[in-house]
Amino acid sequence: MHSLPGQLTLGGCSLRYSDSVDAADDGTDEAERADASEPGSGTGADADAVVLLHGAGADHTMFRRQADALRRAGLRVVLVDLRGHGASRPNSTDLSPELLASDVERLIAHLGLGRVSLLGHSLGGNLAQELVRRSPERFRSLVVLDSTWNAGPLGFLERAGLRAAAPILQLIPARNLPKLMADASAVTATARAELTRMFGAMSKREFVAVWRATTQFVRPTPGYRTPVPTLLVRGASDSTGNIARAMPAWAAADGLTELVVDGAGHVVTLDAPDEVSVALVEFLGS
């Protein structure tokens, strides 16, 4: 497991992160670190950087395999536990899209990253879209995994579903919520076990607050087009929300590549880690 030795103090939260420019932060062995430090490896402070943003209720470990692959490809990899998640708990400030976006902007500035690529899953994908929309000149590229299209059109039933999501979660007994969400998010036993652990680290109150913030990123904006090179990825068995409809519509509207991964559900990084890693290296490492 990657560790998160970095710490950025923010209002109501201590944001924990790792930066692969620091040789010992990523859980690799000595031989791998020696290879990464050789001249021309591209993993130093001047390498192209990618910031990985995890999904609601998860943490940075959902990207363990992908982070290793990207680092080996010569990218500077930044992992973070978003406010209220994982090692960035507790959080005493109400979550909102503005607050989450500000946290990531401050982290990027803190690390002096310049123009970076963003890779986000689910909530992290919504957050990455928002960051690019706010300041497109700050970002090189965007990868969105299993996330709806923030700016895309919504039908009546889709709007109703967004409004009803948090109230429905409130009705689920807290003891059942982690496994129920894990089973709905992944198709492989290994992925479900990892997600149950992640979801179980949060209280029901915390999880519902995160879910409310996630839905607030969705703001249909006719005519908006993604302004940076973008790759879309989703699991073929992802039945979460309107993703299976919205992502191909987004790809068609903006002329983007959409990769649909067989044998994977909503958390494609855990269900099909190797296939996703190859696709990310090809897109971000080119």
Short mmCIF file of C-alpha atoms in Angstrom, two decimals:
data_model
loop_
_atom_site.label_atom_id
_atom_site.label_comp_id
_atom_site.label_asym_id
_atom_site.label_seq_id
_atom_site.Cartn_x
_atom_site.Cartn_y
_atom_site.Cartn_z
CA MET A 1 0.00 0.00 0.00
CA HIS A 2 1.20 3.51 -0.76
CA SER A 3 1.76 5.72 2.25
CA LEU A 4 0.77 9.37 2.46
CA PRO A 5 3.67 11.15 4.16
CA GLY A 6 2.72 14.61 2.90
CA GLN A 7 0.46 16.85 4.93
CA LEU A 8 -1.20 20.15 3.99
CA THR A 9 -3.10 21.92 6.75
CA LEU A 10 -6.39 23.38 5.56
CA GLY A 11 -9.39 24.82 7.37
CA GLY A 12 -11.11 21.94 9.16
CA CYS A 13 -8.86 19.25 7.71
CA SER A 14 -5.31 18.01 7.36
CA LEU A 15 -5.01 16.89 3.74
CA ARG A 16 -2.72 13.88 3.33
CA TYR A 17 -0.91 13.18 0.07
CA SER A 18 2.10 11.49 -1.51
CA ASP A 19 4.33 12.78 -4.30
CA SER A 20 6.50 10.32 -6.21
CA VAL A 21 9.25 12.91 -6.50
CA ASP A 22 9.96 11.87 -2.90
CA ALA A 23 11.75 8.55 -3.39
CA ALA A 24 10.36 6.64 -0.42
CA ASP A 25 6.69 7.61 -0.44
CA ASP A 26 5.18 5.07 -2.79
CA GLY A 27 5.69 1.67 -1.24
CA THR A 28 8.17 0.50 -3.91
CA ASP A 29 11.22 -1.59 -3.13
CA GLU A 30 14.82 -0.36 -3.25
CA ALA A 31 15.49 -1.70 -6.76
CA GLU A 32 12.44 0.08 -8.20
CA ARG A 33 13.44 3.32 -6.52
CA ALA A 34 16.97 3.02 -7.90
CA ASP A 35 15.59 2.53 -11.42
CA ALA A 36 13.29 5.54 -11.01
CA SER A 37 16.18 7.77 -9.93
CA GLU A 38 18.41 7.05 -12.94
CA PRO A 39 19.09 9.95 -15.34
CA GLY A 40 16.34 10.28 -17.91
CA SER A 41 13.78 8.39 -15.85
CA GLY A 42 11.53 11.47 -15.81
CA THR A 43 10.30 10.93 -12.26
CA GLY A 44 11.93 14.01 -10.78
CA ALA A 45 10.47 17.42 -10.05
CA ASP A 46 10.60 18.38 -13.74
CA ALA A 47 8.55 15.37 -14.91
CA ASP A 48 5.00 15.70 -16.20
CA ALA A 49 2.74 15.40 -13.17
CA VAL A 50 -0.60 13.66 -12.77
CA VAL A 51 -2.88 14.10 -9.76
CA LEU A 52 -5.14 11.13 -8.96
CA LEU A 53 -8.54 11.87 -7.40
CA HIS A 54 -10.48 8.94 -5.94
CA GLY A 55 -14.21 8.25 -5.75
CA ALA A 56 -16.75 8.99 -3.03
CA GLY A 57 -16.18 6.94 0.10
CA ALA A 58 -12.93 5.47 -1.26
CA ASP A 59 -9.32 6.55 -0.78
CA HIS A 60 -6.04 6.74 -2.69
CA THR A 61 -5.46 2.97 -2.52
CA MET A 62 -8.01 2.41 -5.29
CA PHE A 63 -5.26 3.65 -7.64
CA ARG A 64 -2.41 1.54 -6.27
CA ARG A 65 -1.75 -0.44 -9.46
CA GLN A 66 -2.28 2.53 -11.77
CA ALA A 67 -0.01 4.81 -9.71
CA ASP A 68 2.81 2.25 -9.90
CA ALA A 69 2.41 1.92 -13.68
CA LEU A 70 2.37 5.69 -14.23
CA ARG A 71 5.42 6.19 -12.05
CA ARG A 72 7.31 3.50 -13.96
CA ALA A 73 6.34 5.29 -17.19
CA GLY A 74 8.22 8.37 -15.98
CA LEU A 75 5.37 10.50 -14.66
CA ARG A 76 5.37 12.39 -11.39
CA VAL A 77 2.43 10.85 -9.53
CA VAL A 78 0.52 12.64 -6.77
CA LEU A 79 -1.93 10.64 -4.69
CA VAL A 80 -4.29 12.29 -2.21
CA ASP A 81 -7.02 11.34 0.21
CA LEU A 82 -9.69 13.97 -0.40
CA ARG A 83 -11.10 15.93 2.52
CA GLY A 84 -13.20 13.67 4.74
CA HIS A 85 -11.74 10.47 3.26
CA GLY A 86 -9.09 7.99 4.34
CA ALA A 87 -6.16 9.62 6.10
CA SER A 88 -7.67 13.10 5.53
CA ARG A 89 -10.15 12.54 8.33
CA PRO A 90 -11.55 13.99 10.45
CA ASN A 91 -13.03 16.95 8.63
CA SER A 92 -14.97 19.63 10.49
CA THR A 93 -16.03 21.77 7.51
CA ASP A 94 -19.17 21.15 5.42
CA LEU A 95 -18.28 19.58 2.09
CA SER A 96 -19.06 21.42 -1.13
CA PRO A 97 -17.79 21.37 -4.72
CA GLU A 98 -16.08 24.71 -4.12
CA LEU A 99 -14.24 23.45 -1.04
CA LEU A 100 -13.07 20.22 -2.66
CA ALA A 101 -11.86 22.09 -5.75
CA SER A 102 -10.06 24.66 -3.62
CA ASP A 103 -8.31 21.89 -1.68
CA VAL A 104 -6.87 20.39 -4.88
CA GLU A 105 -5.87 23.78 -6.25
CA ARG A 106 -4.03 24.54 -3.02
CA LEU A 107 -2.29 21.17 -3.10
CA ILE A 108 -1.12 21.75 -6.68
CA ALA A 109 0.19 25.18 -5.70
CA HIS A 110 1.81 23.77 -2.55
CA LEU A 111 3.75 21.24 -4.64
CA GLY A 112 4.61 23.79 -7.33
CA LEU A 113 3.36 21.47 -10.05
CA GLY A 114 2.55 23.96 -12.79
CA ARG A 115 0.36 22.49 -15.55
CA VAL A 116 -0.71 18.99 -14.55
CA SER A 117 -2.91 16.18 -15.79
CA LEU A 118 -5.92 15.18 -13.70
CA LEU A 119 -7.18 11.63 -13.33
CA GLY A 120 -10.44 11.24 -11.45
CA HIS A 121 -12.82 8.40 -10.64
CA SER A 122 -16.53 8.99 -9.94
CA LEU A 123 -16.53 11.90 -7.44
CA GLY A 124 -12.89 12.47 -8.43
CA GLY A 125 -13.98 12.63 -12.06
CA ASN A 126 -16.65 15.20 -11.25
CA LEU A 127 -14.07 17.17 -9.29
CA ALA A 128 -11.50 16.97 -12.10
CA GLN A 129 -14.08 18.25 -14.60
CA GLU A 130 -14.85 21.18 -12.30
CA LEU A 131 -11.19 22.07 -11.91
CA VAL A 132 -10.65 22.08 -15.69
CA ARG A 133 -13.78 24.13 -16.19
CA ARG A 134 -12.59 26.73 -13.64
CA SER A 135 -9.05 27.11 -15.00
CA PRO A 136 -8.43 25.16 -18.24
CA GLU A 137 -5.07 26.84 -18.76
CA ARG A 138 -3.71 25.09 -15.66
CA PHE A 139 -4.17 21.55 -16.97
CA ARG A 140 -2.49 19.46 -19.65
CA SER A 141 -5.07 16.70 -19.94
CA LEU A 142 -7.96 14.95 -18.22
CA VAL A 143 -8.89 11.33 -17.60
CA VAL A 144 -12.37 10.58 -16.25
CA LEU A 145 -13.24 7.08 -15.03
CA ASP A 146 -16.80 5.95 -14.30
CA SER A 147 -18.17 9.44 -13.75
CA THR A 148 -21.11 11.29 -15.21
CA TRP A 149 -20.74 14.29 -17.51
CA ASN A 150 -21.01 17.40 -15.33
CA ALA A 151 -22.15 19.65 -18.17
CA GLY A 152 -24.31 17.15 -20.00
CA PRO A 153 -28.10 17.28 -20.37
CA LEU A 154 -30.31 15.60 -17.78
CA GLY A 155 -33.74 14.12 -18.28
CA PHE A 156 -36.53 14.41 -15.72
CA LEU A 157 -35.83 11.00 -14.21
CA GLU A 158 -32.10 11.72 -14.00
CA ARG A 159 -32.74 14.96 -12.13
CA ALA A 160 -35.11 13.16 -9.79
CA GLY A 161 -32.50 10.46 -9.20
CA LEU A 162 -29.89 13.02 -8.19
CA ARG A 163 -32.28 14.61 -5.70
CA ALA A 164 -33.33 11.26 -4.26
CA ALA A 165 -29.88 9.68 -3.87
CA ALA A 166 -28.97 11.08 -0.45
CA PRO A 167 -32.43 10.53 1.11
CA ILE A 168 -32.36 6.91 -0.08
CA LEU A 169 -28.93 6.38 1.45
CA GLN A 170 -30.27 7.74 4.73
CA LEU A 171 -32.74 4.84 4.85
CA ILE A 172 -30.06 2.14 4.66
CA PRO A 173 -28.86 0.81 8.05
CA ALA A 174 -25.31 1.98 8.73
CA ARG A 175 -24.01 -1.56 9.31
CA ASN A 176 -25.20 -2.63 5.84
CA LEU A 177 -24.03 0.38 3.87
CA PRO A 178 -20.33 -0.48 3.20
CA LYS A 179 -21.00 -3.95 1.78
CA LEU A 180 -24.10 -2.84 -0.11
CA MET A 181 -22.17 0.00 -1.78
CA ALA A 182 -19.19 -2.26 -2.51
CA ASP A 183 -21.39 -4.92 -4.11
CA ALA A 184 -23.04 -2.25 -6.27
CA SER A 185 -19.69 -0.78 -7.31
CA ALA A 186 -17.57 -3.77 -8.29
CA VAL A 187 -17.96 -7.20 -9.87
CA THR A 188 -14.85 -9.06 -8.65
CA ALA A 189 -14.53 -10.46 -5.14
CA THR A 190 -11.16 -8.79 -4.58
CA ALA A 191 -12.48 -5.36 -5.57
CA ARG A 192 -15.57 -5.74 -3.39
CA ALA A 193 -13.45 -6.67 -0.39
CA GLU A 194 -11.19 -3.63 -0.86
CA LEU A 195 -14.16 -1.31 -1.27
CA THR A 196 -15.92 -2.70 1.79
CA ARG A 197 -12.81 -1.81 3.80
CA MET A 198 -12.69 1.72 2.36
CA PHE A 199 -16.40 2.42 2.77
CA GLY A 200 -16.32 0.98 6.28
CA ALA A 201 -13.81 3.62 7.38
CA MET A 202 -16.48 6.34 7.07
CA SER A 203 -19.56 6.86 9.17
CA LYS A 204 -22.94 6.88 7.46
CA ARG A 205 -23.25 10.61 8.18
CA GLU A 206 -19.90 11.28 6.51
CA PHE A 207 -20.78 9.16 3.49
CA VAL A 208 -24.12 10.88 2.93
CA ALA A 209 -22.42 14.29 3.17
CA VAL A 210 -19.91 13.22 0.51
CA TRP A 211 -22.71 11.96 -1.72
CA ARG A 212 -24.59 15.26 -1.45
CA ALA A 213 -21.46 17.18 -2.48
CA THR A 214 -20.91 14.82 -5.42
CA THR A 215 -24.34 15.47 -6.92
CA GLN A 216 -23.75 19.24 -6.75
CA PHE A 217 -21.00 19.04 -9.36
CA VAL A 218 -23.58 18.19 -12.03
CA ARG A 219 -24.62 21.45 -13.74
CA PRO A 220 -25.95 21.01 -17.29
CA THR A 221 -24.42 23.64 -19.56
CA PRO A 222 -25.52 23.46 -23.21
CA GLY A 223 -22.69 24.23 -25.60
CA TYR A 224 -19.84 23.68 -23.13
CA ARG A 225 -17.01 21.62 -24.60
CA THR A 226 -14.11 20.00 -22.75
CA PRO A 227 -11.11 22.29 -23.44
CA VAL A 228 -8.22 19.86 -22.88
CA PRO A 229 -7.29 16.41 -24.30
CA THR A 230 -9.55 13.94 -22.49
CA LEU A 231 -9.88 10.18 -22.14
CA LEU A 232 -13.09 8.59 -20.84
CA VAL A 233 -13.07 5.13 -19.24
CA ARG A 234 -15.91 3.08 -17.78
CA GLY A 235 -16.64 -0.48 -16.81
CA ALA A 236 -19.01 -2.29 -19.17
CA SER A 237 -21.06 -3.39 -16.15
CA ASP A 238 -21.23 0.04 -14.50
CA SER A 239 -24.92 0.63 -13.74
CA THR A 240 -24.33 3.57 -11.39
CA GLY A 241 -26.54 6.60 -12.00
CA ASN A 242 -26.64 7.69 -15.63
CA ILE A 243 -22.97 6.97 -16.43
CA ALA A 244 -23.68 4.29 -19.04
CA ARG A 245 -25.74 6.83 -21.00
CA ALA A 246 -23.93 10.06 -20.21
CA MET A 247 -20.35 9.00 -20.91
CA PRO A 248 -20.91 7.86 -24.53
CA ALA A 249 -23.03 10.98 -25.12
CA TRP A 250 -20.14 13.09 -23.82
CA ALA A 251 -17.67 11.27 -26.05
CA ALA A 252 -19.88 11.87 -29.09
CA ALA A 253 -20.50 15.54 -28.30
CA ASP A 254 -16.84 16.41 -27.72
CA GLY A 255 -15.23 13.93 -30.11
CA LEU A 256 -13.48 12.06 -27.28
CA THR A 257 -12.20 8.50 -26.97
CA GLU A 258 -14.27 6.32 -24.63
CA LEU A 259 -12.77 3.05 -23.43
CA VAL A 260 -15.35 0.51 -22.21
CA VAL A 261 -13.71 -2.22 -20.14
CA ASP A 262 -15.30 -5.66 -20.18
CA GLY A 263 -15.55 -7.52 -16.89
CA ALA A 264 -15.55 -4.34 -14.83
CA GLY A 265 -18.16 -2.43 -12.86
CA HIS A 266 -18.15 1.08 -11.45
CA VAL A 267 -14.70 0.86 -9.84
CA VAL A 268 -12.83 -0.11 -12.97
CA THR A 269 -9.39 0.47 -11.39
CA LEU A 270 -9.97 -2.46 -9.02
CA ASP A 271 -12.02 -4.75 -11.27
CA ALA A 272 -9.61 -4.50 -14.24
CA PRO A 273 -6.41 -2.92 -12.89
CA ASP A 274 -4.01 -4.04 -15.61
CA GLU A 275 -6.15 -3.04 -18.59
CA VAL A 276 -6.80 0.37 -17.04
CA SER A 277 -3.10 0.86 -16.25
CA VAL A 278 -2.10 0.17 -19.85
CA ALA A 279 -4.66 2.65 -21.17
CA LEU A 280 -3.57 5.36 -18.74
CA VAL A 281 0.11 4.98 -19.54
CA GLU A 282 -0.65 5.12 -23.27
CA PHE A 283 -2.70 8.30 -22.92
CA LEU A 284 -0.78 10.19 -20.22
CA GLY A 285 2.70 9.02 -21.12
CA SER A 286 2.52 9.99 -24.78
#
